[in-house]
Tab-separated table of C-alpha atoms in Angstrom:
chain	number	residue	atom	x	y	z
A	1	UNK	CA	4.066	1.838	-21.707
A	2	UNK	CA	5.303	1.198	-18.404
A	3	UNK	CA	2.403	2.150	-16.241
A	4	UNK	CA	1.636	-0.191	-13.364
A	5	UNK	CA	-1.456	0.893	-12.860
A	6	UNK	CA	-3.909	0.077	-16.075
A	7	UNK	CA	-7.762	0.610	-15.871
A	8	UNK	CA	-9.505	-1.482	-18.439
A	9	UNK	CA	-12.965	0.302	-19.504
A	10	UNK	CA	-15.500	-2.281	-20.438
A	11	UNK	CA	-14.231	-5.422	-21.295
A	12	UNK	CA	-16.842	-8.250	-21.637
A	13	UNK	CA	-15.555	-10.536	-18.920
A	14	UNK	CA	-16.169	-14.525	-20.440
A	15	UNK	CA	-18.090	-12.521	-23.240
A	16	UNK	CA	-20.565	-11.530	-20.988
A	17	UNK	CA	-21.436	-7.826	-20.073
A	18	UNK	CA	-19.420	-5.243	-19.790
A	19	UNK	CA	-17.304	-4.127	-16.733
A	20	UNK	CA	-13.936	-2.070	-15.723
A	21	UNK	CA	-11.104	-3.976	-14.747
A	22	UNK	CA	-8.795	-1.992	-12.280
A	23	UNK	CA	-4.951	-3.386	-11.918
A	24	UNK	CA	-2.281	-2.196	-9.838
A	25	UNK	CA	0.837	-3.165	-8.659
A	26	UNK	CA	0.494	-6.665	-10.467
A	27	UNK	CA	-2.704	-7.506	-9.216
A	28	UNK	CA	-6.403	-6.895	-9.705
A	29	UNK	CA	-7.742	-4.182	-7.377
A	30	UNK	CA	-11.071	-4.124	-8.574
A	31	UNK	CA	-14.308	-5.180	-10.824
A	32	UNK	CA	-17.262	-3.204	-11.411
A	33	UNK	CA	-18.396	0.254	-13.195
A	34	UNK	CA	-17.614	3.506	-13.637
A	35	UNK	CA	-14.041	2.800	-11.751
A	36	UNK	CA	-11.179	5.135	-11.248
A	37	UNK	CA	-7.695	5.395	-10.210
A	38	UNK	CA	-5.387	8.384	-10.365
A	39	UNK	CA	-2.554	7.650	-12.731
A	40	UNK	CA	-3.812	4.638	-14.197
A	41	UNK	CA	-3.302	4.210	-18.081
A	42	UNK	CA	-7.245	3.890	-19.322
A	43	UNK	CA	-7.744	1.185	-22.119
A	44	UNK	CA	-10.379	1.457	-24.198
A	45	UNK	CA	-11.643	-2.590	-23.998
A	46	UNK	CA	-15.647	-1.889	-25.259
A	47	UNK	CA	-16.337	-4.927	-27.387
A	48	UNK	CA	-13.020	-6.984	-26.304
A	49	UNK	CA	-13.156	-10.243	-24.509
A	50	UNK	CA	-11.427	-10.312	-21.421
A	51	UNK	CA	-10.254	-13.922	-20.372
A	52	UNK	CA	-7.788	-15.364	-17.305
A	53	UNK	CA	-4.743	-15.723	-18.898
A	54	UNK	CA	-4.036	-18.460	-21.360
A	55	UNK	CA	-2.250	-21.501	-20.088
A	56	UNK	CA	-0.405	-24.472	-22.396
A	57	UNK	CA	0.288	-27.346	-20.954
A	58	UNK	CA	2.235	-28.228	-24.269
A	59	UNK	CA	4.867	-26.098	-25.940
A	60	UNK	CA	8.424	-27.271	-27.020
A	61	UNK	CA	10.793	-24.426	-26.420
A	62	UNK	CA	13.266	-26.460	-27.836
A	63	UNK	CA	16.473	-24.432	-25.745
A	64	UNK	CA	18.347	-25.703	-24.345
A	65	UNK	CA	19.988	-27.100	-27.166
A	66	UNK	CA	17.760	-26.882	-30.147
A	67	UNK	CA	17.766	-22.294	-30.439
A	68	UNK	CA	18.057	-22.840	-34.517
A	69	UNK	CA	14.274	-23.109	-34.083
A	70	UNK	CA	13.127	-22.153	-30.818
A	71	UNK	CA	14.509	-20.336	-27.746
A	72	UNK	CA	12.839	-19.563	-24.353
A	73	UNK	CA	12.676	-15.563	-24.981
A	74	UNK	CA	11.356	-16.241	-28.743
A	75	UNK	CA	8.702	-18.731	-27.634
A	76	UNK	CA	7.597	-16.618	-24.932
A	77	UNK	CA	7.159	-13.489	-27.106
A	78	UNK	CA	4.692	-16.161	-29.335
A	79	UNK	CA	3.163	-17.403	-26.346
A	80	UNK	CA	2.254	-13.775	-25.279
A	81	UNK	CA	1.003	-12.971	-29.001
A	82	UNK	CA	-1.355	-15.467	-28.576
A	83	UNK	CA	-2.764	-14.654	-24.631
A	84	UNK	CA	-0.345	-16.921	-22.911
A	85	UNK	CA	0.728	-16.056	-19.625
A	86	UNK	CA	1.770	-19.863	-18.701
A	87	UNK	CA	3.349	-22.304	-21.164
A	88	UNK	CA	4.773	-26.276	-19.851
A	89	UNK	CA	7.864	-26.778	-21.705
A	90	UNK	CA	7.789	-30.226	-22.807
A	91	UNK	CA	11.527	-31.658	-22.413
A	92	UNK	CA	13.273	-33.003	-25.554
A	93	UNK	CA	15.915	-30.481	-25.709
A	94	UNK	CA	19.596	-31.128	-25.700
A	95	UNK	CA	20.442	-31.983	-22.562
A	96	UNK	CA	16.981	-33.488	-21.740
A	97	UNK	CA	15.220	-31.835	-19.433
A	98	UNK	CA	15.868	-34.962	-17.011
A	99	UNK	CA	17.798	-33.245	-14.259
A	100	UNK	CA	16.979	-30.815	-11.802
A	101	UNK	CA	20.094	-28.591	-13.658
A	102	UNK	CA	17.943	-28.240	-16.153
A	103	UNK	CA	14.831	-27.382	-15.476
A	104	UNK	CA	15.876	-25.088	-13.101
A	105	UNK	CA	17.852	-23.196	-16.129
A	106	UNK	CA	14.676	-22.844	-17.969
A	107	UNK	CA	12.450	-21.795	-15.450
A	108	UNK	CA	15.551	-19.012	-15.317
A	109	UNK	CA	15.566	-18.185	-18.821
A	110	UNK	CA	12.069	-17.690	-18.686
A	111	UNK	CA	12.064	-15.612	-15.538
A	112	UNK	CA	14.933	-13.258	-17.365
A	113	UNK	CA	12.261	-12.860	-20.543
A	114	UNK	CA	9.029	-11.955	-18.448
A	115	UNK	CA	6.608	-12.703	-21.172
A	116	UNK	CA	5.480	-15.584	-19.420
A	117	UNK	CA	5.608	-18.341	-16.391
A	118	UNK	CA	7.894	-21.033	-18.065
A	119	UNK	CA	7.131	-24.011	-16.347
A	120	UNK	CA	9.304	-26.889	-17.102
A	121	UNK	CA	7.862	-30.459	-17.688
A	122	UNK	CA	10.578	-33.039	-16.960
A	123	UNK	CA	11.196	-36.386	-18.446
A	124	UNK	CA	9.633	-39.617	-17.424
A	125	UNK	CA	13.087	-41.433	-18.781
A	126	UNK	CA	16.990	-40.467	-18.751
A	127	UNK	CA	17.415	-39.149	-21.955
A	128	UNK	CA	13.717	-40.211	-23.162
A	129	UNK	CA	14.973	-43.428	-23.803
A	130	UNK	CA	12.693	-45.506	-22.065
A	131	UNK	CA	15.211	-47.370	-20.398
A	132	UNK	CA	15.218	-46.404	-16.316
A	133	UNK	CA	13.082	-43.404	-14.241
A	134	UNK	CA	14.874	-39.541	-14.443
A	135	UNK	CA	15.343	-38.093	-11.228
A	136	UNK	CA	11.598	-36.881	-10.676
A	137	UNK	CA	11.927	-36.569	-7.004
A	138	UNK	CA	15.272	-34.279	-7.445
A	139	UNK	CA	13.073	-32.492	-10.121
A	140	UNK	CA	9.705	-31.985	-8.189
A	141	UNK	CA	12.446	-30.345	-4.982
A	142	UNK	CA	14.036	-28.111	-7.099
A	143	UNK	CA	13.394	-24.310	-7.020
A	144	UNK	CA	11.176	-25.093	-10.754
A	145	UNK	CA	8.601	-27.641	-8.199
A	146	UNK	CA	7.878	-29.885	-11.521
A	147	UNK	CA	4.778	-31.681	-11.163
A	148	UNK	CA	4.412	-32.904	-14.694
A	149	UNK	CA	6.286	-35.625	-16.199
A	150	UNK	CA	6.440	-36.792	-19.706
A	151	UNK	CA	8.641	-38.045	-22.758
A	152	UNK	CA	6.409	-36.612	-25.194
A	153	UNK	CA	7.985	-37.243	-28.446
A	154	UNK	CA	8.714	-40.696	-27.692
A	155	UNK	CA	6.315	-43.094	-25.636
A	156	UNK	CA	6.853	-44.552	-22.679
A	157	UNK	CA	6.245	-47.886	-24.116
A	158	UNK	CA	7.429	-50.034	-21.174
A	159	UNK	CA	4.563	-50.585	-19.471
A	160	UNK	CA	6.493	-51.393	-16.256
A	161	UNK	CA	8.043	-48.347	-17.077
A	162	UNK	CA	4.892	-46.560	-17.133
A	163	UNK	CA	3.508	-48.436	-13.743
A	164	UNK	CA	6.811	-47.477	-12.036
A	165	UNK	CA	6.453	-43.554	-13.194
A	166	UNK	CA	2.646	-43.717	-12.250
A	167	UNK	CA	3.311	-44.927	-8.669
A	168	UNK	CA	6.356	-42.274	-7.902
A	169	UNK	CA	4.629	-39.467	-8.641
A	170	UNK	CA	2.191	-39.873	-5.993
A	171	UNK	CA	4.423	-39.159	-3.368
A	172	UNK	CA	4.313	-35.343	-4.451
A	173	UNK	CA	0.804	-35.174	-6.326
A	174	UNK	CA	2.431	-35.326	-10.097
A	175	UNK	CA	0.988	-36.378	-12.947
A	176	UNK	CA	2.487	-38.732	-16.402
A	177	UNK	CA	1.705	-36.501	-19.330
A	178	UNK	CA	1.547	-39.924	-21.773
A	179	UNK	CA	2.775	-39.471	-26.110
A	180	UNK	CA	0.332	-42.068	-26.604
A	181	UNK	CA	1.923	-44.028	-29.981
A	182	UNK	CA	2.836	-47.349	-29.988
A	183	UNK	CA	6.320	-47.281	-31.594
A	184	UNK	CA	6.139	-51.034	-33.351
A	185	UNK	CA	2.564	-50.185	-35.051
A	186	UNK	CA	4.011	-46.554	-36.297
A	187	UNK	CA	7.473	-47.268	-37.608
A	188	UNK	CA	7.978	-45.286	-41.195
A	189	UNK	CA	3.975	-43.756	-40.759
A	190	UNK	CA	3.717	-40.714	-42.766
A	191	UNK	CA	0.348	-39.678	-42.105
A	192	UNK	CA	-3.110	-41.256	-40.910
A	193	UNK	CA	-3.916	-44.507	-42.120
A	194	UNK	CA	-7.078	-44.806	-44.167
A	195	UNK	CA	-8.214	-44.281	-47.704
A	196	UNK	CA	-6.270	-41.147	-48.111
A	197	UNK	CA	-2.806	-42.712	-47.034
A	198	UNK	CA	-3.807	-45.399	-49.718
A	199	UNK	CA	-4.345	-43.178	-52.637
A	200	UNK	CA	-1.299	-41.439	-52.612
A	201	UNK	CA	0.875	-44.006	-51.184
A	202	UNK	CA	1.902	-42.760	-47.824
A	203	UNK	CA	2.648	-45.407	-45.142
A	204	UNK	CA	-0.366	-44.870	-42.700
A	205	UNK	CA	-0.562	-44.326	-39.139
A	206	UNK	CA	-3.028	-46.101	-37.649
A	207	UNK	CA	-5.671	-45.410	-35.118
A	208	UNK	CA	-5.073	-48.027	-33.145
A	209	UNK	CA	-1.568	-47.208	-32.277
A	210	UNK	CA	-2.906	-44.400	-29.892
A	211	UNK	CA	-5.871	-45.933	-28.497
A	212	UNK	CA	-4.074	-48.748	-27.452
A	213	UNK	CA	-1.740	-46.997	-25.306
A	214	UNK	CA	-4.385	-44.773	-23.868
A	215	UNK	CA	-6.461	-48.287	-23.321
A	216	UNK	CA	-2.881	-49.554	-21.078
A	217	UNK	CA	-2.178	-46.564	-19.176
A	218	UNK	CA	-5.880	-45.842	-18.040
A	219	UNK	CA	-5.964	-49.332	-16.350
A	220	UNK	CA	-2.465	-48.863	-15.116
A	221	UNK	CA	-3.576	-45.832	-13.670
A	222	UNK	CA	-6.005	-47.025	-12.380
A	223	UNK	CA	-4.330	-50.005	-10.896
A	224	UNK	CA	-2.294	-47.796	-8.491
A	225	UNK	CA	-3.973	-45.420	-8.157
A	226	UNK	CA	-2.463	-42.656	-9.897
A	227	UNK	CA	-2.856	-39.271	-12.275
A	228	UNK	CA	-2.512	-40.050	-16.287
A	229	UNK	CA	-2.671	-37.550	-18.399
A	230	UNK	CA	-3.028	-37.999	-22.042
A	231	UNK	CA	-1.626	-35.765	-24.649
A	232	UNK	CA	-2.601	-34.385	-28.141
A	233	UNK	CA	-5.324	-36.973	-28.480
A	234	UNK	CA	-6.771	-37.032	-32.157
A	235	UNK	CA	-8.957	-39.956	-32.608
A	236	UNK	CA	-12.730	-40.652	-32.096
A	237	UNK	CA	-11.740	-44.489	-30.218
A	238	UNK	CA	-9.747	-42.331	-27.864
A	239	UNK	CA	-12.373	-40.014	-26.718
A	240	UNK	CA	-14.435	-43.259	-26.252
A	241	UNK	CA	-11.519	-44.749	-24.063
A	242	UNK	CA	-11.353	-41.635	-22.154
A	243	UNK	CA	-14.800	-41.342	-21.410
A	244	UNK	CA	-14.981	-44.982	-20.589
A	245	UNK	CA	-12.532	-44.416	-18.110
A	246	UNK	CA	-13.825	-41.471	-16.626
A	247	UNK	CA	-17.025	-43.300	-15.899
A	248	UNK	CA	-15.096	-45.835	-14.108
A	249	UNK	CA	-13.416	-42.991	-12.001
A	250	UNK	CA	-9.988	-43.201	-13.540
A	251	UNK	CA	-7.954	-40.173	-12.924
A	252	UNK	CA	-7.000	-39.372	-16.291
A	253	UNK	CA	-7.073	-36.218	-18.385
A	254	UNK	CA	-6.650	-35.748	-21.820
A	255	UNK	CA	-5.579	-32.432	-24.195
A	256	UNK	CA	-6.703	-31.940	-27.799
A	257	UNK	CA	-4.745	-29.514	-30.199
A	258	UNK	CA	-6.458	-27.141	-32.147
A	259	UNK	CA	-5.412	-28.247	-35.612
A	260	UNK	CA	-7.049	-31.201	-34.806
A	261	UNK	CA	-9.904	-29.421	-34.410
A	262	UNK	CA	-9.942	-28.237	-37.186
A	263	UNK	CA	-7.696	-29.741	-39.840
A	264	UNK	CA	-8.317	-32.958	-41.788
A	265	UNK	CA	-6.256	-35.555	-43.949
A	266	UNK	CA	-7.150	-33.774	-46.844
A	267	UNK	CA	-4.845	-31.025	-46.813
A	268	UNK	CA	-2.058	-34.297	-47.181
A	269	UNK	CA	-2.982	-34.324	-50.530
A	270	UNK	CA	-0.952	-31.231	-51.491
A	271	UNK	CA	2.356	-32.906	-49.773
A	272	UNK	CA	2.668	-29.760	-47.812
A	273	UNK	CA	4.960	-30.141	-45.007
A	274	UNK	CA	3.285	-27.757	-43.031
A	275	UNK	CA	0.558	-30.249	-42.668
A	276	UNK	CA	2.860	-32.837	-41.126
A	277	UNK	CA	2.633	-33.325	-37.538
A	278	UNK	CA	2.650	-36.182	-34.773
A	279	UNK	CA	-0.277	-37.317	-34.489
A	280	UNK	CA	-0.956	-37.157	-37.897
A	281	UNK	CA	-4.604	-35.194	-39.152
A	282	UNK	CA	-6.957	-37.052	-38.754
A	283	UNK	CA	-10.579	-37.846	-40.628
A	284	UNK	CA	-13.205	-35.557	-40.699
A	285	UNK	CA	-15.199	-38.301	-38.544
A	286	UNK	CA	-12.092	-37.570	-35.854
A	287	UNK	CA	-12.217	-33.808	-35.978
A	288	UNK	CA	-15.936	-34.154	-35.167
A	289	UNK	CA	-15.350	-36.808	-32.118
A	290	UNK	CA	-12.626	-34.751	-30.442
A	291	UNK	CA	-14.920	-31.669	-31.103
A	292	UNK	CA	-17.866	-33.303	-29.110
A	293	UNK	CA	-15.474	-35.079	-26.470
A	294	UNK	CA	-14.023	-31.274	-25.611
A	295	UNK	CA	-17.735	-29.870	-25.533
A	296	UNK	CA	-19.340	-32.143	-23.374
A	297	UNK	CA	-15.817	-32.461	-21.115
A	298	UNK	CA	-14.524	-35.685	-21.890
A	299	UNK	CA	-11.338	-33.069	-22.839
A	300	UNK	CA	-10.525	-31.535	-20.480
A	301	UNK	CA	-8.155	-29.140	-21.871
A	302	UNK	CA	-6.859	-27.464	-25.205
A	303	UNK	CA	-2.931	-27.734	-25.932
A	304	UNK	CA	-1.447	-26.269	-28.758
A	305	UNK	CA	1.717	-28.645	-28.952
A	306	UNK	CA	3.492	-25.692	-30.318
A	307	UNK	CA	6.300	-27.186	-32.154
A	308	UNK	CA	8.699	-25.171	-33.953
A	309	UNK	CA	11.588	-26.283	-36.711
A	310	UNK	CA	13.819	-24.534	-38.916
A	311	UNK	CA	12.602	-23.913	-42.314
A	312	UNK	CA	15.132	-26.146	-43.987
A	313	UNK	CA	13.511	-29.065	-41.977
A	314	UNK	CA	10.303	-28.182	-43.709
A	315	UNK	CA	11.102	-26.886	-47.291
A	316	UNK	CA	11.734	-30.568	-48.507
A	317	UNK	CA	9.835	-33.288	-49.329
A	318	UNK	CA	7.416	-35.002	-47.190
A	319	UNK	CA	9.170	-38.111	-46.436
A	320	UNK	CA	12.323	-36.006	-45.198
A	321	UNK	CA	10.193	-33.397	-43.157
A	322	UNK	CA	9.922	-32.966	-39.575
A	323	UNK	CA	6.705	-33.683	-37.694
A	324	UNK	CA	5.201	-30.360	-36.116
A	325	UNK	CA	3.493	-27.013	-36.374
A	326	UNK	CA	4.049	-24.072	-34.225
A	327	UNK	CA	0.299	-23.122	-32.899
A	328	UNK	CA	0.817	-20.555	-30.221
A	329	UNK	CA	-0.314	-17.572	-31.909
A	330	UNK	CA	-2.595	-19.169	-33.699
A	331	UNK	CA	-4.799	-21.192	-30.945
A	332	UNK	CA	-7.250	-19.151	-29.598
A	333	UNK	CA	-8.136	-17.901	-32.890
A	334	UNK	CA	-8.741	-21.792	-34.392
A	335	UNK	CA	-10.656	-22.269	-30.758
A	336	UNK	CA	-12.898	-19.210	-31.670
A	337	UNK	CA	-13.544	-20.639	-35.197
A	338	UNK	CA	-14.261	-24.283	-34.395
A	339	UNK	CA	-15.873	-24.234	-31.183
A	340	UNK	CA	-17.846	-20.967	-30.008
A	341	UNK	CA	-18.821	-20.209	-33.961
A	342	UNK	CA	-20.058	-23.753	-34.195
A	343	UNK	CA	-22.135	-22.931	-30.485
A	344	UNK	CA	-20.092	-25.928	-28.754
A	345	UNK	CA	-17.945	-24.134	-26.064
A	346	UNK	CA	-19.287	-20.358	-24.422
A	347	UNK	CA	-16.296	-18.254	-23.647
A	348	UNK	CA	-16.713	-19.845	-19.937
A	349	UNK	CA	-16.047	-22.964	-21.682
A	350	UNK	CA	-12.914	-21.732	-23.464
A	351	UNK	CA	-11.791	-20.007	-20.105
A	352	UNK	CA	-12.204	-23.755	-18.425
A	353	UNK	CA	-10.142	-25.014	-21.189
A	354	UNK	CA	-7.771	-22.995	-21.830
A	355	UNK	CA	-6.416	-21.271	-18.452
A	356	UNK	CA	-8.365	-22.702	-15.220
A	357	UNK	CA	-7.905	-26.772	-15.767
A	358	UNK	CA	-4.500	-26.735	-17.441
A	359	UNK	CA	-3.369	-24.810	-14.564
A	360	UNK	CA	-4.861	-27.103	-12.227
A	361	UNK	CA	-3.392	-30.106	-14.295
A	362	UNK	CA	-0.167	-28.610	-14.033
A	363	UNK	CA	0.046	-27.699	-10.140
A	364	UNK	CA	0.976	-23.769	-10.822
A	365	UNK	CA	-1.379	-22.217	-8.034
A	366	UNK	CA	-1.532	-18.414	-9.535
A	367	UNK	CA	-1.992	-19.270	-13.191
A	368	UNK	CA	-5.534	-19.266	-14.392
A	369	UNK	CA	-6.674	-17.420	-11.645
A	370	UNK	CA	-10.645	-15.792	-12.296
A	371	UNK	CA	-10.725	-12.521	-13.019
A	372	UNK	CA	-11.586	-11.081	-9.482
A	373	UNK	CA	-10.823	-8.304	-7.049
A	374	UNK	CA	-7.717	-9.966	-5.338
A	375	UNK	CA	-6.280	-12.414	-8.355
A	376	UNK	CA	-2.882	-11.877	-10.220
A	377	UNK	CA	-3.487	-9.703	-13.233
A	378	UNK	CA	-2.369	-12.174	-16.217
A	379	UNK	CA	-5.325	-11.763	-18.295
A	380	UNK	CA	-5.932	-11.782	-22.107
A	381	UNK	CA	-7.834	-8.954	-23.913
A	382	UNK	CA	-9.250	-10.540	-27.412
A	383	UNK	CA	-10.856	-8.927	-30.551
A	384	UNK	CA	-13.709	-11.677	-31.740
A	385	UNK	CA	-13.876	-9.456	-35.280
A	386	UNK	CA	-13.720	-9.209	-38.081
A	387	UNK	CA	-12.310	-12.095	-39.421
A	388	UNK	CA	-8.916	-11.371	-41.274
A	389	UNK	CA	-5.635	-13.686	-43.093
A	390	UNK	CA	-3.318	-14.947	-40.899
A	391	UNK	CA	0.158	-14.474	-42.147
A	392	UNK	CA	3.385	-14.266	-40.773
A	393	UNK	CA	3.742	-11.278	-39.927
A	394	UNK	CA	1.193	-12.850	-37.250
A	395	UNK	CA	4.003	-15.191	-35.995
A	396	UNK	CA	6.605	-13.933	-33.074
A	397	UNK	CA	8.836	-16.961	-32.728
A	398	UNK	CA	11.345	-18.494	-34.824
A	399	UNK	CA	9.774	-20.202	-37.427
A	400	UNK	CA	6.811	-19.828	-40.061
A	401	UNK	CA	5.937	-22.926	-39.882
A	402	UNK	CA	2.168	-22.491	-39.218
A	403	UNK	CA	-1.037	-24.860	-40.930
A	404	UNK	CA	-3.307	-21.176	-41.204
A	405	UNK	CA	-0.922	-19.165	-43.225
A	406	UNK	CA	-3.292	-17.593	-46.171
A	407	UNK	CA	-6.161	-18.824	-44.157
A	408	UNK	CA	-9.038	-16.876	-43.146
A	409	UNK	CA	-9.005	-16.862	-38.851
A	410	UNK	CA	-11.070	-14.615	-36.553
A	411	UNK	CA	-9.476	-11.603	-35.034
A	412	UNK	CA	-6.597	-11.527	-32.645
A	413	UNK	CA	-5.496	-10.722	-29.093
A	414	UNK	CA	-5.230	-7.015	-28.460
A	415	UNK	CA	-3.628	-7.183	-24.751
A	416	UNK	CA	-1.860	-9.619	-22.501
A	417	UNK	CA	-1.167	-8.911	-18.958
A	418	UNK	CA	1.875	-11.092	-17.420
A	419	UNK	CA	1.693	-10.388	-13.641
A	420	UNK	CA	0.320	-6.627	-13.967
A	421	UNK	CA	2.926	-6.175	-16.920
A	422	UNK	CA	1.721	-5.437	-20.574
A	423	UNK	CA	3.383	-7.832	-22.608
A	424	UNK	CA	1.171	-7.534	-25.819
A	425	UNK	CA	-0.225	-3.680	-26.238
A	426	UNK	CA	-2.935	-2.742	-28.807
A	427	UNK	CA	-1.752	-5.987	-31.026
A	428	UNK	CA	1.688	-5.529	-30.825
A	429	UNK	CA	4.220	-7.843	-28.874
A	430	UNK	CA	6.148	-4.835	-26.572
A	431	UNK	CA	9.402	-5.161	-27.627
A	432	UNK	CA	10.958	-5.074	-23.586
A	433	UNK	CA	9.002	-6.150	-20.126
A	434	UNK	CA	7.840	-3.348	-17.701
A	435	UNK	CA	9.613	-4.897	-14.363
């Protein structure tokens, strides 16, 4: 379809009632009944769920560098499967996204693809090492105007390090996007450490070794002043560190995945790689805390931490496979199932989580914009029912290696709009970008 003008007929804005949607010429024209536009290509929405566009403030692209499993065309096609219209692409890729060369190339290659905005995150550390700064201010100039920083799959575990990052990216309003996991207290950790990791002799990873960097950074934060942000948190001691520090008036924010809102230890048992990921699944008792922390705003966002490998680094054994799960098609689905079924998020809720505050985390002014007369038209069109397997034939990006295949999820996204484009039509990921 290549339309530009689409008139959605009665989609249930935020689940609520039912109203037309009127887009034209990459924007939304207008909101309200019985609406009509000559030329427009109608969409019959009745009973769909019509939400500003999805926004991730964690996906590894892993290009440049790393296409084997991930480039920035495939991961955008998943990201638009799954209602994404922004993704942050975090920057261990090969060269590190440390440079302004860099990120400027991916905010490119995602510009040529047109699925989504790729924003690039850039690194706290040359090369993620943890030795000296990257060149954020060379970064936050360049034409992709980075605002968020982070190493994530390493910590920055200097904490002068960390105070030094904190303090520099106030100049420009940035933000350090923390891997909380203290390297000494993880080293050979194969999954979370407890009872389970006991049992079937897996080196654990313990709690502790994530609360205690959140503890550090929220007082260095603090200390000068500066925005933390804390990534894929997963334990019930971090939400209360988080909401400690939020009472003191720290300004920190913290992301929770949705397969740790849903998964558990348990599934360890079977040594399926799929189930390996950093931070590890938690308890039960975990899945529960980070629940209540994103319901009652402690979280302030979901990330998906989409994080994709080849299959030969997953079709081995446990010890030998790679950490990560790719999540992007997947996430608003899991979302559905763990927090509206269970009555602890509305679909306002999931709108505030999923595309207004990671947008405002992440500095990109038109993502997440309400769906109003006036706003860019990246919105998301989703099916609540019925309930169906997710398989791979779900999956647009290069690897299968998703924690829900043969599971049981709610429906699916029908449409995504990227900028007035249709990028997902009727289910189906278009196969080129109306420009």
């Amino acid at each position: 379809m290549t339309a530009e003008s689409f008139l959605l007929r009665s989609a249930r804005i935020h689940g609520g009632d039912p109203a037309d949607i009127l887009i034209d010429a990459g924007r939304i024209v207008e909101v309200g009944q019985g609406l009509s536009h000559a030329g427009a290509a109608e969409i019959d929405a009745d009973g769909l769920i019509a939400l500003p566009g999805l926004v991730d403030l964690h996906v590894h692209f892993r290009e440049p560098g790393y296409e084997a499993s991930e480039t920035i065309l495939t991961g955008s096609r998943a990201a638009a499967a799954g209602g994404f219209t922004t993704v942050f692409t975090m920057p261990n890729t090969s060269p590190v996204a440390d440079t302004a060369g860099v990120v400027e190339q991916e905010l490119a290659l995602g510009e040529t693809a047109g699925y989504a905005h790729v924003q690039p995150i850039g690194a706290v550390t040359v090369g993620q090492k943890g030795e000296r700064l990257a060149e954020l201010g060379a970064m936050a100039d360049s034409r992709a105007k980075v605002r968020v920083f982070s190493d994530d799959g390493f910590c920055v575990w200097d904490p002068l390090i960390m105070r030094r990052a904190l303090e520099y990216v106030k100049a420009f309003g940035g933000v350090i996007a923390q891997h909380a996991q203290d390297p000494r207290l993880t080293e050979g950790a194969q999954m979370n450490e407890g009872t389970v990791s006991a049992e079937l002799g897996l080196a654990g990873w313990p709690a502790v070794a994530e609360e205690s960097i959140i503890a550090r950074d929220v007082l260095l934060a603090e200390h000068v002043g500066s925005r933390l942000h804390v990534c894929h948190l997963s334990t019930a001691g971090s939400v209360d560190i988080i909401r400690w520090a939020k009472a003191r008036g720290v300004n920190v924010t913290a992301e929770v995945t949705p397969h740790h809102l849903l998964l558990t230890e348990e599934l360890v048992r079977g040594y399926n790689p799929r189930y390996k990921v950093n931070p590890p699944l938690r308890r039960n008792e975990d899945v529960q805390a980070v629940r209540e922390g994103l319901a009652d705003g402690t979280i302030d966002i979901v990330a998906t931490d989409h994080a994709p490998h080849p299959g030969e680094s997953k079709n081995c054994a446990w010890q030998d496979a790679s950490h990560g799960m790719v999540g992007l098609e997947s996430a608003l689905r899991v979302v559905h199932l763990a927090m509206v079924d269970t009555g602890l998020l509305t679909w306002d809720d999931v709108a505030r989580a999923m595309s207004t505050t990671p947008a405002r985390i992440g500095g990109v002014a038109d993502a997440g914009a309400p769906i109003t007369a006036g706003a860019p038209a990246s919105l998301t069109l989703y099916d609540p029912s019925p309930a169906r397997t997710f398989t791979t034939a779900d999956l647009h990006g290069r690897s299968s290696t998703s924690p829900y295949l043969d599971r049981v999820l709610p429906w699916q996204v029908r449409w995504t709009f990227f900028r007035g484009a249709a990028t997902v039509q009727d289910g189906a990921v278009v196969e080129e970008v109306a420009r």
